[in-house]
Coordinates of C-alpha atoms in Angstrom, one line a residue:
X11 CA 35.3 79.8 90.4
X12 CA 35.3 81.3 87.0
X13 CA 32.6 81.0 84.6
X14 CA 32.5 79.1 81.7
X15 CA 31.6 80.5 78.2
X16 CA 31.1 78.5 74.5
X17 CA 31.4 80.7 71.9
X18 CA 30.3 80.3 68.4
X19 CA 31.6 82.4 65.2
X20 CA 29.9 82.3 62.2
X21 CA 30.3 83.9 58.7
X22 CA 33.5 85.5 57.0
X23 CA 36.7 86.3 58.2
X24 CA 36.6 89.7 59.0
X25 CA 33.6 88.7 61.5
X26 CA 36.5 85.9 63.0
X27 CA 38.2 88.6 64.0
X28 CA 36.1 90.3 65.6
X29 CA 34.9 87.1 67.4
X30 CA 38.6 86.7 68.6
X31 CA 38.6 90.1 70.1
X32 CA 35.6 89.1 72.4
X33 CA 37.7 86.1 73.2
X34 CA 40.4 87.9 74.4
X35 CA 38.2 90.6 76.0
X36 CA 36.4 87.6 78.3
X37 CA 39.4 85.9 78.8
X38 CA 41.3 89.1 80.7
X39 CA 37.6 89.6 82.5
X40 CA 38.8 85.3 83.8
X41 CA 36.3 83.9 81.9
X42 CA 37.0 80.0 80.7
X43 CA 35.9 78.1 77.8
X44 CA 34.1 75.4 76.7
X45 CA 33.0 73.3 73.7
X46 CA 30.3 71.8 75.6
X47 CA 27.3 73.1 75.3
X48 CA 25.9 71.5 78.7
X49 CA 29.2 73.0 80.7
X50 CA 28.3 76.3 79.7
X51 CA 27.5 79.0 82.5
X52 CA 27.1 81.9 79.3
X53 CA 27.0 81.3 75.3
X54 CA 27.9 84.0 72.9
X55 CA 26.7 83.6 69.2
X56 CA 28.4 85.8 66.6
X57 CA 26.1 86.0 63.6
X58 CA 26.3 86.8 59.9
X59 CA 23.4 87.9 58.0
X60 CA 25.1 88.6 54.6
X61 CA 22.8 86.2 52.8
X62 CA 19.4 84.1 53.4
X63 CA 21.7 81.1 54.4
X64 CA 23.8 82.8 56.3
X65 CA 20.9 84.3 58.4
X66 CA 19.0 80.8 58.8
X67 CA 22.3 79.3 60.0
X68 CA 22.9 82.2 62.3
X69 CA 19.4 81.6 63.9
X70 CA 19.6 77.9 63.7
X71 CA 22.5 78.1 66.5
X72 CA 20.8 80.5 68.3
X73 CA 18.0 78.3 68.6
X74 CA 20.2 75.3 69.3
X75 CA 22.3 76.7 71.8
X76 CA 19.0 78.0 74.0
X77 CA 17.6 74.4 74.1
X78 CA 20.5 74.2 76.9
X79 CA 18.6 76.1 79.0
X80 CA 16.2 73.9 79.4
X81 CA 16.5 71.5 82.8
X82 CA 15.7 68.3 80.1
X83 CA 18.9 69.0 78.0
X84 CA 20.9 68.6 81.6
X85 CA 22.4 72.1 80.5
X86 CA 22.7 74.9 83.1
X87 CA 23.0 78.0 80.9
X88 CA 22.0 81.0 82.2
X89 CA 22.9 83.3 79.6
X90 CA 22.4 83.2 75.7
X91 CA 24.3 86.7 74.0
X92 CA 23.9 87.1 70.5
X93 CA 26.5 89.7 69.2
X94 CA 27.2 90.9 65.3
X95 CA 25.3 91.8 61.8
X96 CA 22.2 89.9 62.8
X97 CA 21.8 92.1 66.0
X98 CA 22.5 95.6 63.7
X99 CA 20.0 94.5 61.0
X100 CA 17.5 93.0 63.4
X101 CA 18.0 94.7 66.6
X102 CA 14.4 95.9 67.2
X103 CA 12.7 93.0 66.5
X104 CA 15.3 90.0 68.1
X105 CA 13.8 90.0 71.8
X106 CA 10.4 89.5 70.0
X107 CA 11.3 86.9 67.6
X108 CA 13.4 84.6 69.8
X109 CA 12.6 85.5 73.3
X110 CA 15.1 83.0 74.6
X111 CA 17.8 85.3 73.8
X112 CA 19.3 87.4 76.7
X113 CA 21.0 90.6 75.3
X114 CA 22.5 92.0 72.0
X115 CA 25.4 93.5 71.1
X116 CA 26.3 95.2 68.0
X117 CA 29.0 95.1 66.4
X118 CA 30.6 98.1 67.5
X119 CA 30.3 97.5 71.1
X120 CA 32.4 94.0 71.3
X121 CA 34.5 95.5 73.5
X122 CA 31.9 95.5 76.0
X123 CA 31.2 91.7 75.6
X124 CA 32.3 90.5 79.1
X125 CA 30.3 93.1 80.9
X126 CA 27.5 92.6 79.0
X127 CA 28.0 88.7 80.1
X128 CA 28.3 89.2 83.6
X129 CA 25.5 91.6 83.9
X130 CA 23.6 89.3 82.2
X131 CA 24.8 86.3 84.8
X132 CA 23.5 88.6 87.2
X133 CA 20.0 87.9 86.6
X134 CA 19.6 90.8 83.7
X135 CA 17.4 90.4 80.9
X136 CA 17.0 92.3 77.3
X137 CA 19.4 94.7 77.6
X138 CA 19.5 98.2 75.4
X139 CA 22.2 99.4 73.3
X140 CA 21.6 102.7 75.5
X141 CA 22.4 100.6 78.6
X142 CA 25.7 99.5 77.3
X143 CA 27.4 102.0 79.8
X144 CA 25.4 101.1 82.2
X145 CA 26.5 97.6 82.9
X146 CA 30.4 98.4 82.6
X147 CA 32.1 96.9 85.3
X148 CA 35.6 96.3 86.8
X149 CA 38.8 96.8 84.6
X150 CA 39.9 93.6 83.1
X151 CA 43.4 92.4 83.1
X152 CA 44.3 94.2 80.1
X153 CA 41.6 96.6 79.0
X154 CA 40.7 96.8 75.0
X155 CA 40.0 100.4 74.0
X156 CA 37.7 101.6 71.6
X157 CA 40.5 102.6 69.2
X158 CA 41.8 98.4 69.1
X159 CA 38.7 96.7 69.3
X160 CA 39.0 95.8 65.4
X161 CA 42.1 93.5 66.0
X162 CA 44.4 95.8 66.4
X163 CA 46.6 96.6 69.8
X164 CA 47.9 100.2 70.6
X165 CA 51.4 100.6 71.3
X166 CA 51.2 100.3 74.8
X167 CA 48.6 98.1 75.7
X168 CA 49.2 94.3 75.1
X169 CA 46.0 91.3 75.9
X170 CA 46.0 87.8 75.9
X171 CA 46.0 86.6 72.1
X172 CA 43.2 84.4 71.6
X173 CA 43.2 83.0 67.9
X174 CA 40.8 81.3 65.7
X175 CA 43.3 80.4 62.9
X176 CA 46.5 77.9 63.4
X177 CA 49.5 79.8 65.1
X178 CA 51.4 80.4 61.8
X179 CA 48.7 82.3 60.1
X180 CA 46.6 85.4 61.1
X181 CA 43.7 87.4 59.5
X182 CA 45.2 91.6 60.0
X183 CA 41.5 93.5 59.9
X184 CA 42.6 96.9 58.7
X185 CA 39.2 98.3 58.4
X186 CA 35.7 97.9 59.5
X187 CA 32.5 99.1 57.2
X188 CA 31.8 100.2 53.7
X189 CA 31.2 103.1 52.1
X190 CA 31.1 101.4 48.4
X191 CA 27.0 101.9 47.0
X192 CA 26.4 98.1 45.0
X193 CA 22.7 97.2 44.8
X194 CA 23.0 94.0 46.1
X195 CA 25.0 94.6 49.2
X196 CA 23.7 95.4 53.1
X197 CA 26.6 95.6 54.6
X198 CA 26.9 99.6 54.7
X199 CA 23.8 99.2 56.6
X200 CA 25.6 96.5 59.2
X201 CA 28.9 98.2 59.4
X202 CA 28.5 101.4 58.4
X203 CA 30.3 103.9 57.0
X204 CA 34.2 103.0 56.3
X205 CA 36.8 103.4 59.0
X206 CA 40.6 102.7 58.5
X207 CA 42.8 101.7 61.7
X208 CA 45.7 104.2 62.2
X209 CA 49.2 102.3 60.5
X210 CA 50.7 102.4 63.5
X211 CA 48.4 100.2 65.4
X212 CA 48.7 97.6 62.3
X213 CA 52.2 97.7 62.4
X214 CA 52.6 97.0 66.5
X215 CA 50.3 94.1 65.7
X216 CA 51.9 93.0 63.1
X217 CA 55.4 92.6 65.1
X218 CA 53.5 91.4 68.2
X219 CA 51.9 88.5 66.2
X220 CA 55.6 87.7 64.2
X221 CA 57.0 87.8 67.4
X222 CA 54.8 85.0 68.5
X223 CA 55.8 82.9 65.2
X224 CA 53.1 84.1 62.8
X225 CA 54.3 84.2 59.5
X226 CA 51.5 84.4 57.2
X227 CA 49.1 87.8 57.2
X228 CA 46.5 88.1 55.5
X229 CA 45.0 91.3 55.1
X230 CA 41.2 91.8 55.3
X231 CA 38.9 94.5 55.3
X232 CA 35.5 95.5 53.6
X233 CA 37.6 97.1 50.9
X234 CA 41.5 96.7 51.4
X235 CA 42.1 98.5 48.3
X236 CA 40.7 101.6 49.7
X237 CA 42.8 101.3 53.4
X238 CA 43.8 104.7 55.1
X239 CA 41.4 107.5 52.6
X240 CA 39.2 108.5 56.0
X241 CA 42.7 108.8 57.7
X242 CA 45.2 110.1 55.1
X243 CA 43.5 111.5 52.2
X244 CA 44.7 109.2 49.5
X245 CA 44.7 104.9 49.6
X246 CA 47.6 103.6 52.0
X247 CA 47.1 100.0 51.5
X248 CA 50.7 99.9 49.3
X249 CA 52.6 101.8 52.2
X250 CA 51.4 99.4 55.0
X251 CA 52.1 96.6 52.7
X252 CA 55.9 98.1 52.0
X253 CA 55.8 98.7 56.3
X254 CA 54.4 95.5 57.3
X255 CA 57.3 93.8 54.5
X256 CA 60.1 95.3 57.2
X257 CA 59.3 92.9 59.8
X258 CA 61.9 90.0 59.6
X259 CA 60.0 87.5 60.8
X260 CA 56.9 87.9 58.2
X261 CA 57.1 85.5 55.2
X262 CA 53.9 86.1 53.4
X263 CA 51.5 89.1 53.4
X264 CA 48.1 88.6 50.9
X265 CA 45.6 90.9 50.1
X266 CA 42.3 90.2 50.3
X267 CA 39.2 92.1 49.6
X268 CA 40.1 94.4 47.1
X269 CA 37.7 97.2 45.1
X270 CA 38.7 96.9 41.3
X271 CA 37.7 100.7 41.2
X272 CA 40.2 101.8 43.9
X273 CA 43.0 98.9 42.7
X274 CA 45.9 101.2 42.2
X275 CA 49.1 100.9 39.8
X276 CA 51.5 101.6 42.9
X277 CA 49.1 98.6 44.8
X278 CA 49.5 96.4 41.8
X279 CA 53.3 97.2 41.5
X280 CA 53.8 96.3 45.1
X281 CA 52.3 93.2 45.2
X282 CA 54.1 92.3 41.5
X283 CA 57.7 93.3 43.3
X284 CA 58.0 92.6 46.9
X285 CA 59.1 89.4 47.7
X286 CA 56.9 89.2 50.9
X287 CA 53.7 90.3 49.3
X288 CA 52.3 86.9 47.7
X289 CA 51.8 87.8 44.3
X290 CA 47.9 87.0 44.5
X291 CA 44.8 89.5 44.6
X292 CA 41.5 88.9 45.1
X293 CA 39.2 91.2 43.9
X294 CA 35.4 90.5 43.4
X295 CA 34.5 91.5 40.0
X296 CA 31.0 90.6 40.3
X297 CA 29.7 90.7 36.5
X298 CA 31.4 91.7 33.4
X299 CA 28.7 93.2 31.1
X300 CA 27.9 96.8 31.1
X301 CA 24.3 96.5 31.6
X302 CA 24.9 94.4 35.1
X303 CA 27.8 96.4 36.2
X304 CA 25.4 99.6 35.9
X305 CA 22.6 97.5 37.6
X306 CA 24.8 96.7 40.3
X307 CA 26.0 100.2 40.4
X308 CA 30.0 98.9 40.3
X309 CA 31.0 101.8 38.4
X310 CA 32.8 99.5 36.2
X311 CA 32.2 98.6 32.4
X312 CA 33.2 95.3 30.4
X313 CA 36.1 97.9 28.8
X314 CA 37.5 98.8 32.1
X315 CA 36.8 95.2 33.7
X316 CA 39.1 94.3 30.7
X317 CA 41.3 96.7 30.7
X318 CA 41.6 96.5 34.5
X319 CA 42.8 92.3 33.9
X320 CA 45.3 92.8 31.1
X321 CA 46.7 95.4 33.4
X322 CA 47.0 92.7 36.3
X323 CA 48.5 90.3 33.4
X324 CA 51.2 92.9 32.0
X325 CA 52.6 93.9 35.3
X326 CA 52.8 90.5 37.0
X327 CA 52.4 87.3 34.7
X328 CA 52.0 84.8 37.6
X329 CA 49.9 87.1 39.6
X330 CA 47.2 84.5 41.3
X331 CA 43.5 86.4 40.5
X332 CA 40.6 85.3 42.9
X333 CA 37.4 87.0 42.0
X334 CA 33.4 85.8 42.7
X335 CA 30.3 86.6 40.1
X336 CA 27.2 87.2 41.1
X337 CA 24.7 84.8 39.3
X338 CA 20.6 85.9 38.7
X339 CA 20.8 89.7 39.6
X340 CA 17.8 91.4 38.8
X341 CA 17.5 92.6 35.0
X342 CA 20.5 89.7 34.2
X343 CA 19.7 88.3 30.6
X344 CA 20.8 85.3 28.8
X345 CA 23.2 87.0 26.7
X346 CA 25.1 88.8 30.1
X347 CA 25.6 85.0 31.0
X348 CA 27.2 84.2 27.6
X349 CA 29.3 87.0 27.8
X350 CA 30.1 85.9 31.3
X351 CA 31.4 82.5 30.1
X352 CA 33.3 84.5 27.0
X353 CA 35.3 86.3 29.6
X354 CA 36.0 83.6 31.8
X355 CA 37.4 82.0 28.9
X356 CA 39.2 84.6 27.6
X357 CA 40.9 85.8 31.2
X358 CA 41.4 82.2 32.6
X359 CA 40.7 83.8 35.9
X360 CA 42.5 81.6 38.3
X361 CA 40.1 81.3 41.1
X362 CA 36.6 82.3 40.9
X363 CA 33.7 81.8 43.1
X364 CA 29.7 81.8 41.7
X365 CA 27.2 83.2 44.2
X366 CA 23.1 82.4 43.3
X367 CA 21.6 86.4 43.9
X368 CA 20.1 86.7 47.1
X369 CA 17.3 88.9 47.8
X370 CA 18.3 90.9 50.9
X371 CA 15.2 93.2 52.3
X372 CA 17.0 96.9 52.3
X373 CA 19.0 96.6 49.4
X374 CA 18.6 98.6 46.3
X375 CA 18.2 95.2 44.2
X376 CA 15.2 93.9 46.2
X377 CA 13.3 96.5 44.9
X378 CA 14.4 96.2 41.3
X379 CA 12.5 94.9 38.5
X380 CA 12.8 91.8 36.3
X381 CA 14.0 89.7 39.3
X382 CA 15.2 86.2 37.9
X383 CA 13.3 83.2 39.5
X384 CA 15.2 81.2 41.8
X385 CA 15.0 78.1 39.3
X386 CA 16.5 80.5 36.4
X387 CA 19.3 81.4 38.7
X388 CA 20.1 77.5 39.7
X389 CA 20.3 77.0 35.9
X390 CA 22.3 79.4 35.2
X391 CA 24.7 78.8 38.0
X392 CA 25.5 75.3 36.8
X393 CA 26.0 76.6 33.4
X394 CA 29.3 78.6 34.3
X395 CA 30.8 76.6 37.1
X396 CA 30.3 73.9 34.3
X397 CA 32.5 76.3 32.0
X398 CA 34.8 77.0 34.4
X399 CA 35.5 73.5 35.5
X400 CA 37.2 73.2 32.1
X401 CA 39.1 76.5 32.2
X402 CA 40.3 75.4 35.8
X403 CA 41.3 72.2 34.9
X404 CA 43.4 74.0 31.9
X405 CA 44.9 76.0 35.1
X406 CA 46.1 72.9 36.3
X407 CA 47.5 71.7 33.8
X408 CA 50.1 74.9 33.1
X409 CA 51.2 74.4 36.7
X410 CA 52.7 71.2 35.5
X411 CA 56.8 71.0 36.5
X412 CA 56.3 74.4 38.5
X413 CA 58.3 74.9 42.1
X414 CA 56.6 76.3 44.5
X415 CA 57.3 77.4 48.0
X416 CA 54.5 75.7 50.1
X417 CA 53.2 76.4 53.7
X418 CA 52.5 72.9 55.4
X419 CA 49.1 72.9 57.0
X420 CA 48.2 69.3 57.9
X421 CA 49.1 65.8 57.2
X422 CA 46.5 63.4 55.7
X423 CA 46.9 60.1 56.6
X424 CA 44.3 58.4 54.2
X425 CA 46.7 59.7 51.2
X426 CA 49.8 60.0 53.3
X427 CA 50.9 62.8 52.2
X428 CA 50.6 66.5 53.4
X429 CA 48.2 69.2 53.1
X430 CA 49.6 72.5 51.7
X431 CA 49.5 75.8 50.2
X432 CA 51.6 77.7 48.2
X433 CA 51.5 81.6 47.6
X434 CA 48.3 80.7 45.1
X435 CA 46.0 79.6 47.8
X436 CA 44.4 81.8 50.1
X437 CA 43.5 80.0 53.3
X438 CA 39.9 78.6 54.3
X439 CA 38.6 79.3 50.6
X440 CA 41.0 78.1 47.6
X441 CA 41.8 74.6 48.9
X442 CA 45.5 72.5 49.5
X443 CA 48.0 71.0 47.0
X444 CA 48.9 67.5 48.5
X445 CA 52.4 66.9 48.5
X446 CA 54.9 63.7 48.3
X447 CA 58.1 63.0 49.6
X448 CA 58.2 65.0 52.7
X449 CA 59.1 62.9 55.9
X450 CA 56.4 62.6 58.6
X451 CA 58.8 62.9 61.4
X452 CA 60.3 66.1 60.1
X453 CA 57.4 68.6 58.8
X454 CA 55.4 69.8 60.3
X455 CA 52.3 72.0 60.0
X456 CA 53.9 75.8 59.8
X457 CA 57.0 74.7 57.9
X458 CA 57.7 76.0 54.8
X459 CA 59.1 73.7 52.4
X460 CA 60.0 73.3 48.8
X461 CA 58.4 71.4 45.8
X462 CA 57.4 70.8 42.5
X463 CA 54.2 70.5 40.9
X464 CA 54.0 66.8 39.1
X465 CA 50.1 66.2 38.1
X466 CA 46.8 66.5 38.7
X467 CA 44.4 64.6 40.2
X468 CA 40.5 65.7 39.5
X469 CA 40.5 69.3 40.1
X470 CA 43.6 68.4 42.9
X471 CA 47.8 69.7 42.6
X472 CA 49.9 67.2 43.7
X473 CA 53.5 68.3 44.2
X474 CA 56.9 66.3 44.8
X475 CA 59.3 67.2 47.3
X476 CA 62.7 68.7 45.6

């Protein structure tokens, strides 16, 4: 009788990834899941610690997944892994602090996720990175290598696919790590240093998951825009994007992710020209002012943060930006958040994300003077996502009488109509236009259908069938 296992992913999509790995891993090892905590035999807990709130919610589960190992709770598990960022930036100090825990795993031994399971299930406790070896057992199935642990399947070896998104839409991981130096940031320290996947191995995955009926990539990394240096010597992210656009069956690739420092003109032209490449980038700018981008140690400058959007602008028009700001860095002023307002009125940035500054112990910026108080920041955050409310809403209003092709994703019977997106919305973080018109008993969610953009409703796109 096979055991059974709940996992739990938490934090961004690159880390999803990674999670679905370990699902196919314990899967070929026969492992079966469960959503129940009190069915569970094992549970594996994928953490984040990017922020504060991401590392209270990471513990949080942790915690509430252990209380089923308690006879009270009518739970029987025997075996509580926690895997990912929380064990690399924690590791020697997680036994200690939550003793309930069973072993760690890092997040470049995921591969290793089943044995580490089983070895537990065998009465194991506390195990060591340096044991990792150790507690290898029998082949599974399909054994991942080292080389495809990241998402990505050699030519030869195939696995179980296992996915975390709906079946006509997949995350492509094309690199792990970071070797970019911003004062706010610990995720060098999580995932080190940066590490492309080979092309080849994107492509075969690429056709693999088109052959299954995906038809939406989405391509993810630390820093796309940088894709294939450590291999090749120069950026590659345009090539794969001109290889990946060869596979029939592919109908949108995105980028996600970018560096505006390593955003080429052949990357820009690319996604301005190919049909398949949705003609969207999203590309954290951060802060606009010279005096936070130095503090944040961007190497950008207002000039070149300017220079860098008209560029975007010139060469494609319609070109959907995404960025995030960071609100309440150390040294920030009152007069970098005017001129942060003045540029988002100026650029009319299409989607943009504000982030409060979070302190994170081993950054450069914890250690920085003139750190803004956490009521400052709060202040300051609803200042200019109050400004861009209006500049969105302006947005909207251009997209008036526009057709769209729009990927169905769900239907909502409370509004009867479906839940969409079209080539401007990223999945899981820029939201759905609602569309009319379509017939229930024909769409479905993965179709692709056609409309037109008729109003707006709040800070919601409604769109008409054709």
């Amino acid at each position: 009788m096979a055991y059974k296992l709940l996992f739990i992913s938490l934090g961004c999509a690159k880390n999803l990834v990674d999670s679905e790995k370990m699902l196919e891993v314990l899967a070929n090892y026969g492992f079966e899941f469960t959503d129940t905590p009190e069915e569970a035999d094992a549970a594996v807990v994928n953490t984040c610690t990017f922020i504060d709130e991401a590392k209270s919610e990471s513990i949080d589960n942790i915690l509430d997944i252990a209380e089923y190992k308690k006879p009270e709770k009518g739970g029987k598990l025997k075996a509580l892994i926690v895997a990912g960022c929380l064990v690399e930036r924690y590791r020697e100090n997680l036994y200690d602090e939550i003793p309930e825990i069973d072993a760690v795993l890092g997040v470049s031994n995921i591969q290793d996720i089943a044995s580490v399971a089983l070895w537990v299930l065998k009465g194991n406790r506390k195990l060591l990175m340096a044991d990792i070896p150790m507690v290898r057992m029998r082949k599974p199935k399909a054994l991942l290598t080292a080389d495809n642990y990241m998402g990505n399947d050699s030519k030869d070896e195939k696995t179980s696919r296992i996915s975390l998104t709906p079946p006509y839409w997949s995350y492509l991981k094309i690199s792990d790590g970071c070797n970019n130096p911003c004062s706010f940031c610990v995720i060098p320290k999580l995932r080190g240093n940066f590490k492309s996947v080979p092309m080849d191995m994107l492509i075969a995955r690429a056709r693999r998951l088109a052959d299954e009926d995906v038809r939406e990539f989405n391509i993810i990394a630390q820093d796309t825009s940088n894709y294939g240096r450590d291999l090749y010597g120069t950026p590659k992210l345009a090539e794969l994007l001109k290889k990946l656009s060869e596979i029939d069956k592919i109908k949108w690739l995105r980028v996600l992710y970018t560096y505006p420092l390593h955003v080429s003109d052949e990357l820009i032209d690319v996604i301005a020209s190919n049909p398949k490449v949705c003609n969207y980038i999203d590309v954290p700018l951060q802060h606009v002012t010279d005096n936070m981008l130095s503090k944040m140690r961007r190497g950008m400058t207002l000039v070149k943060t300017e220079q860098f959007v008209e560029k975007l602008r010139e060469k494609a028009p319609d070109m959907c930006i995404r960025t995030s700001f960071i609100i309440g860095h150390p040294g920030e002023t009152e007069k970098d958040v005017e001129a942060l307002i003045e540029f988002i009125a100026k650029y009319k940035l299409d989607k943009v994300g504000f982030f409060r500054y979070s302190r994170e112990e081993g950054t450069i910026a914890a250690e920085m003077p003139d750190q803004v108080p956490e009521k400052e920041k709060i202040k300051r955050l609803k200042l200019v996502s109050r400004e861009y409310d209006k500049v969105l809403k302006e947005i909207n209003n251009s997209l008036i009488g526009r057709e769209l092709d729009f990927l169905i994703e769900d239907y909502d019977d409370k509004k009867k109509m479906f839940v969409a997106r079209s080539y401007r919305e990223a999945p899981e973080v820029d939201g759905y236009v609602y569309l009319k018109g379509f017939d229930v008993q024909i769409e479905a969610p993965g179709n692709f259908v056609r409309a037109k953009i008729t109003k707006t409703k709040n800070y919601d796109l409604i769109a008409e069938a054709i």
